Coordinates of C-alpha atoms in Angstrom, one line a residue:
Chain A
E121 CA 0.0 0.1 0.2
P122 CA 1.6 3.4 -1.0
E123 CA 2.7 5.6 2.1
V124 CA 4.0 8.9 2.9
T125 CA 8.0 8.3 3.6
Q126 CA 9.6 11.0 5.8
T127 CA 13.6 11.0 6.4
P128 CA 15.2 11.1 8.8
S129 CA 13.4 9.5 11.3
H130 CA 15.1 11.5 14.1
Q131 CA 17.6 14.6 13.4
V132 CA 19.6 16.4 16.2
T133 CA 20.9 19.7 15.7
Q134 CA 22.6 22.8 17.4
M135 CA 20.6 25.8 18.1
G136 CA 21.0 28.5 15.3
Q137 CA 21.9 25.4 12.6
E138 CA 19.6 25.0 9.1
V139 CA 17.7 21.7 9.3
I140 CA 16.1 20.0 6.2
L141 CA 13.2 17.5 6.8
R142 CA 12.4 15.6 3.6
C143 CA 9.1 14.1 2.7
V144 CA 8.2 11.8 -0.3
P145 CA 4.4 12.2 -0.3
I146 CA 2.2 9.7 -2.1
S147 CA 2.8 9.4 -5.8
N148 CA -0.8 10.5 -7.1
H149 CA -1.5 13.1 -4.3
L150 CA -1.6 16.7 -5.1
Y151 CA -1.8 18.2 -1.7
F152 CA 1.1 18.3 0.3
Y153 CA 1.2 19.3 4.5
W154 CA 3.5 19.7 7.4
Y155 CA 2.4 19.5 11.1
R156 CA 4.2 19.2 14.2
Q157 CA 3.6 17.8 17.5
I158 CA 5.5 19.3 20.6
L159 CA 6.0 16.6 23.2
G160 CA 2.5 16.2 25.0
Q161 CA 0.8 18.9 22.7
K162 CA -1.7 18.9 20.2
V163 CA -0.8 18.0 16.4
E164 CA -0.5 21.6 15.0
F165 CA -0.9 22.6 11.1
L166 CA 2.1 24.4 9.9
V167 CA 1.6 24.9 5.9
S168 CA -0.3 23.3 3.0
F169 CA 1.2 23.2 -0.9
Y170 CA -0.5 22.7 -3.9
N171 CA 0.7 23.6 -7.5
N172 CA 4.1 24.4 -6.1
E173 CA 3.2 27.0 -4.3
I174 CA 2.0 27.7 -0.3
S175 CA -2.0 27.6 -0.1
E176 CA -2.3 28.0 3.5
K177 CA 0.0 28.7 6.2
S178 CA -0.4 29.0 10.2
E179 CA 1.2 31.6 12.2
I180 CA 3.7 29.4 13.6
F181 CA 5.0 29.2 9.9
D182 CA 7.3 32.6 10.3
D183 CA 10.2 33.4 8.2
Q184 CA 12.5 30.9 9.6
F185 CA 10.6 28.2 7.9
S186 CA 10.0 27.4 4.4
V187 CA 9.1 24.6 1.8
E188 CA 9.9 23.4 -1.5
R189 CA 9.1 20.9 -3.9
P190 CA 12.9 20.4 -5.6
D191 CA 11.5 17.5 -8.0
G192 CA 8.7 15.4 -8.8
S193 CA 8.6 13.2 -5.6
N194 CA 10.4 15.6 -2.9
F195 CA 8.8 17.8 -0.2
T196 CA 11.0 19.7 1.9
L197 CA 10.5 21.8 5.1
K198 CA 13.7 23.9 5.9
I199 CA 14.4 25.6 9.2
R200 CA 16.7 28.1 8.6
S201 CA 18.2 29.0 12.2
T202 CA 16.8 26.2 14.8
K203 CA 15.7 27.4 17.9
L204 CA 15.4 24.9 21.4
E205 CA 11.4 25.8 20.9
D206 CA 11.5 23.8 17.6
S207 CA 12.2 20.7 19.1
A208 CA 9.2 18.3 18.0
M209 CA 8.0 15.7 15.9
Y210 CA 7.3 16.8 12.3
F211 CA 4.7 15.1 10.2
C212 CA 4.6 15.4 6.6
A213 CA 1.3 14.6 4.9
S214 CA -0.4 14.3 1.5
S215 CA -4.0 14.1 -0.2
V216 CA -5.3 13.3 -3.5
S217 CA -8.2 15.9 -3.8
L218 CA -9.0 18.7 -1.7
A219 CA -12.8 17.3 -1.9
K220 CA -12.6 14.4 0.2
N221 CA -9.3 15.4 2.0
I222 CA -8.3 12.5 3.5
Q223 CA -4.8 13.2 5.0
Y224 CA -2.3 10.5 4.9
F225 CA 0.4 10.8 7.2
G226 CA 4.3 9.9 7.3
A227 CA 5.7 8.3 10.4
G228 CA 7.3 11.6 11.3
T229 CA 10.8 13.1 11.9
R230 CA 11.7 13.9 15.5
L231 CA 13.7 16.8 15.7
S232 CA 16.0 17.6 18.7
V233 CA 17.5 21.0 19.0
L234 CA 20.2 21.4 21.7
Chain B
K113 CA -11.0 30.0 16.5
Q114 CA -11.9 25.9 15.9
E115 CA -11.2 24.1 19.0
V116 CA -11.2 20.2 19.5
T117 CA -11.6 18.7 22.6
Q118 CA -11.2 15.0 23.4
I119 CA -12.7 13.1 26.6
P120 CA -11.5 11.5 28.6
A121 CA -7.9 12.1 28.0
A122 CA -7.0 8.6 28.8
L123 CA -9.2 5.2 29.5
S124 CA -8.0 1.9 30.6
V125 CA -10.5 -1.3 29.8
P126 CA -10.4 -4.9 30.4
E127 CA -9.7 -6.9 26.8
G128 CA -13.7 -7.5 25.4
E129 CA -15.1 -4.4 26.6
N130 CA -17.0 -1.9 24.2
L131 CA -16.1 1.5 24.7
V132 CA -16.7 5.0 23.3
L133 CA -14.4 7.7 22.8
N134 CA -15.6 11.2 22.4
C135 CA -14.7 14.4 20.4
S136 CA -16.4 17.9 20.5
F137 CA -15.7 20.8 18.1
T138 CA -16.7 24.5 18.7
D139 CA -17.5 25.6 15.2
S140 CA -19.9 23.4 13.7
A141 CA -19.1 24.6 10.0
I142 CA -17.0 21.5 9.6
Y143 CA -16.5 19.9 6.0
N144 CA -15.1 16.7 7.5
L145 CA -14.1 15.1 10.7
Q146 CA -11.7 12.7 10.8
W147 CA -10.1 9.9 13.4
F148 CA -6.7 8.9 13.3
R149 CA -4.8 6.2 15.7
Q150 CA -1.4 7.3 17.1
D151 CA 1.1 4.4 18.3
P152 CA 3.9 5.9 20.4
G153 CA 6.6 7.7 18.5
K154 CA 4.9 6.6 15.0
G155 CA 2.8 8.9 12.6
L156 CA -0.8 9.0 12.2
T157 CA -2.7 6.2 10.7
S158 CA -6.5 7.4 9.2
L159 CA -9.2 5.3 10.4
L160 CA -12.5 6.8 9.5
L161 CA -13.3 9.8 7.7
I162 CA -16.7 11.5 8.0
Q163 CA -18.3 14.2 5.9
S164 CA -20.3 16.8 7.3
S165 CA -23.3 15.7 5.2
Q166 CA -22.6 12.0 6.7
R167 CA -23.8 10.7 10.2
E168 CA -21.7 7.8 10.5
Q169 CA -18.8 5.7 9.1
T170 CA -18.1 2.1 9.9
S171 CA -14.6 0.0 9.5
G172 CA -14.8 -3.5 11.1
R173 CA -15.0 -2.8 14.9
L174 CA -15.0 0.6 14.7
N175 CA -17.9 3.0 14.2
A176 CA -17.5 6.8 14.0
S177 CA -20.7 9.1 14.2
L178 CA -21.0 12.5 13.6
D179 CA -23.7 15.2 15.1
K180 CA -22.4 18.4 13.4
S181 CA -25.2 20.6 15.1
S182 CA -24.2 19.7 18.4
G183 CA -20.5 19.7 17.5
R184 CA -19.9 16.1 18.4
S185 CA -18.4 13.0 17.5
T186 CA -18.0 9.5 18.6
L187 CA -15.8 6.7 18.0
Y188 CA -17.3 3.2 19.0
I189 CA -14.8 0.3 19.3
A190 CA -16.5 -3.1 19.8
A191 CA -15.2 -6.2 21.4
S192 CA -11.9 -4.0 22.1
Q193 CA -8.3 -6.0 22.2
P194 CA -4.9 -5.1 23.5
G195 CA -3.9 -4.2 20.1
D196 CA -6.1 -1.4 20.0
S197 CA -3.8 0.2 22.3
A198 CA -3.1 3.5 21.0
T199 CA -3.8 7.2 21.2
Y200 CA -6.7 8.3 19.0
L201 CA -7.0 11.4 17.6
C202 CA -10.0 13.5 16.1
A203 CA -9.0 16.1 13.6
V204 CA -11.8 18.8 11.7
S205 CA -11.3 20.5 8.7
Q206 CA -13.3 23.4 7.5
G207 CA -14.7 24.9 4.2
G208 CA -12.3 27.2 2.4
S209 CA -9.6 25.8 5.0
E210 CA -7.1 22.4 3.7
K211 CA -5.8 22.4 7.5
L212 CA -6.8 19.9 10.0
V213 CA -7.4 21.1 13.6
F214 CA -6.9 18.3 16.2
G215 CA -7.9 17.4 19.6
K216 CA -5.2 16.4 22.1
G217 CA -6.4 12.7 21.8
T218 CA -7.5 9.7 23.9
K219 CA -4.6 7.2 25.2
L220 CA -6.5 4.1 25.1
T221 CA -4.9 0.9 27.2
V222 CA -6.7 -2.6 26.7
N223 CA -5.4 -5.0 29.2
P224 CA -5.5 -8.7 28.8

């Protein structure tokens, strides 16, 4: 069964460093998302991406964050200068259409900022 | 602003019991509601999606109902098994927005 793949599963970085989290959405899906979950907290929406541009973003998604679909398969989230409070589980999701909007999630990348 | 609440936060039951998990949302103008399962340290697995025009959806031992006007959904699990132990998340989407708004989840433990 097709699935959303995320790499790495765990990323450790120093505060102030740039990180790139990678995702391979399901191949025929057109809508892509990033969410994060701080330990013990709710899953929070960061950004949605369609047709090579951001279609919606939350207030969390400030200038430190960016997303890109560099080729036909990968979807990346970049954090330019990580802060301690960026430590969280980051989930990528994709959906085939907006109408039905069943979002399929990857296993997540645990980001630890030291 | 949409807020999603799930009660109880944790639930422990003996194997074989039927159980109900609750989800409530503050803005009834939802597009659909989705129930997910999250295992420790893992991603989210979609269990059921209910469109706003539907009242319930069933998949195997799971049945989800939706009462949009009162802002509530329930997930019914029949004949629970230890393998059902996980955190169950409820999430809603609204017309005009692609994002899912999540509750904090109910952590279910089914004891053998």
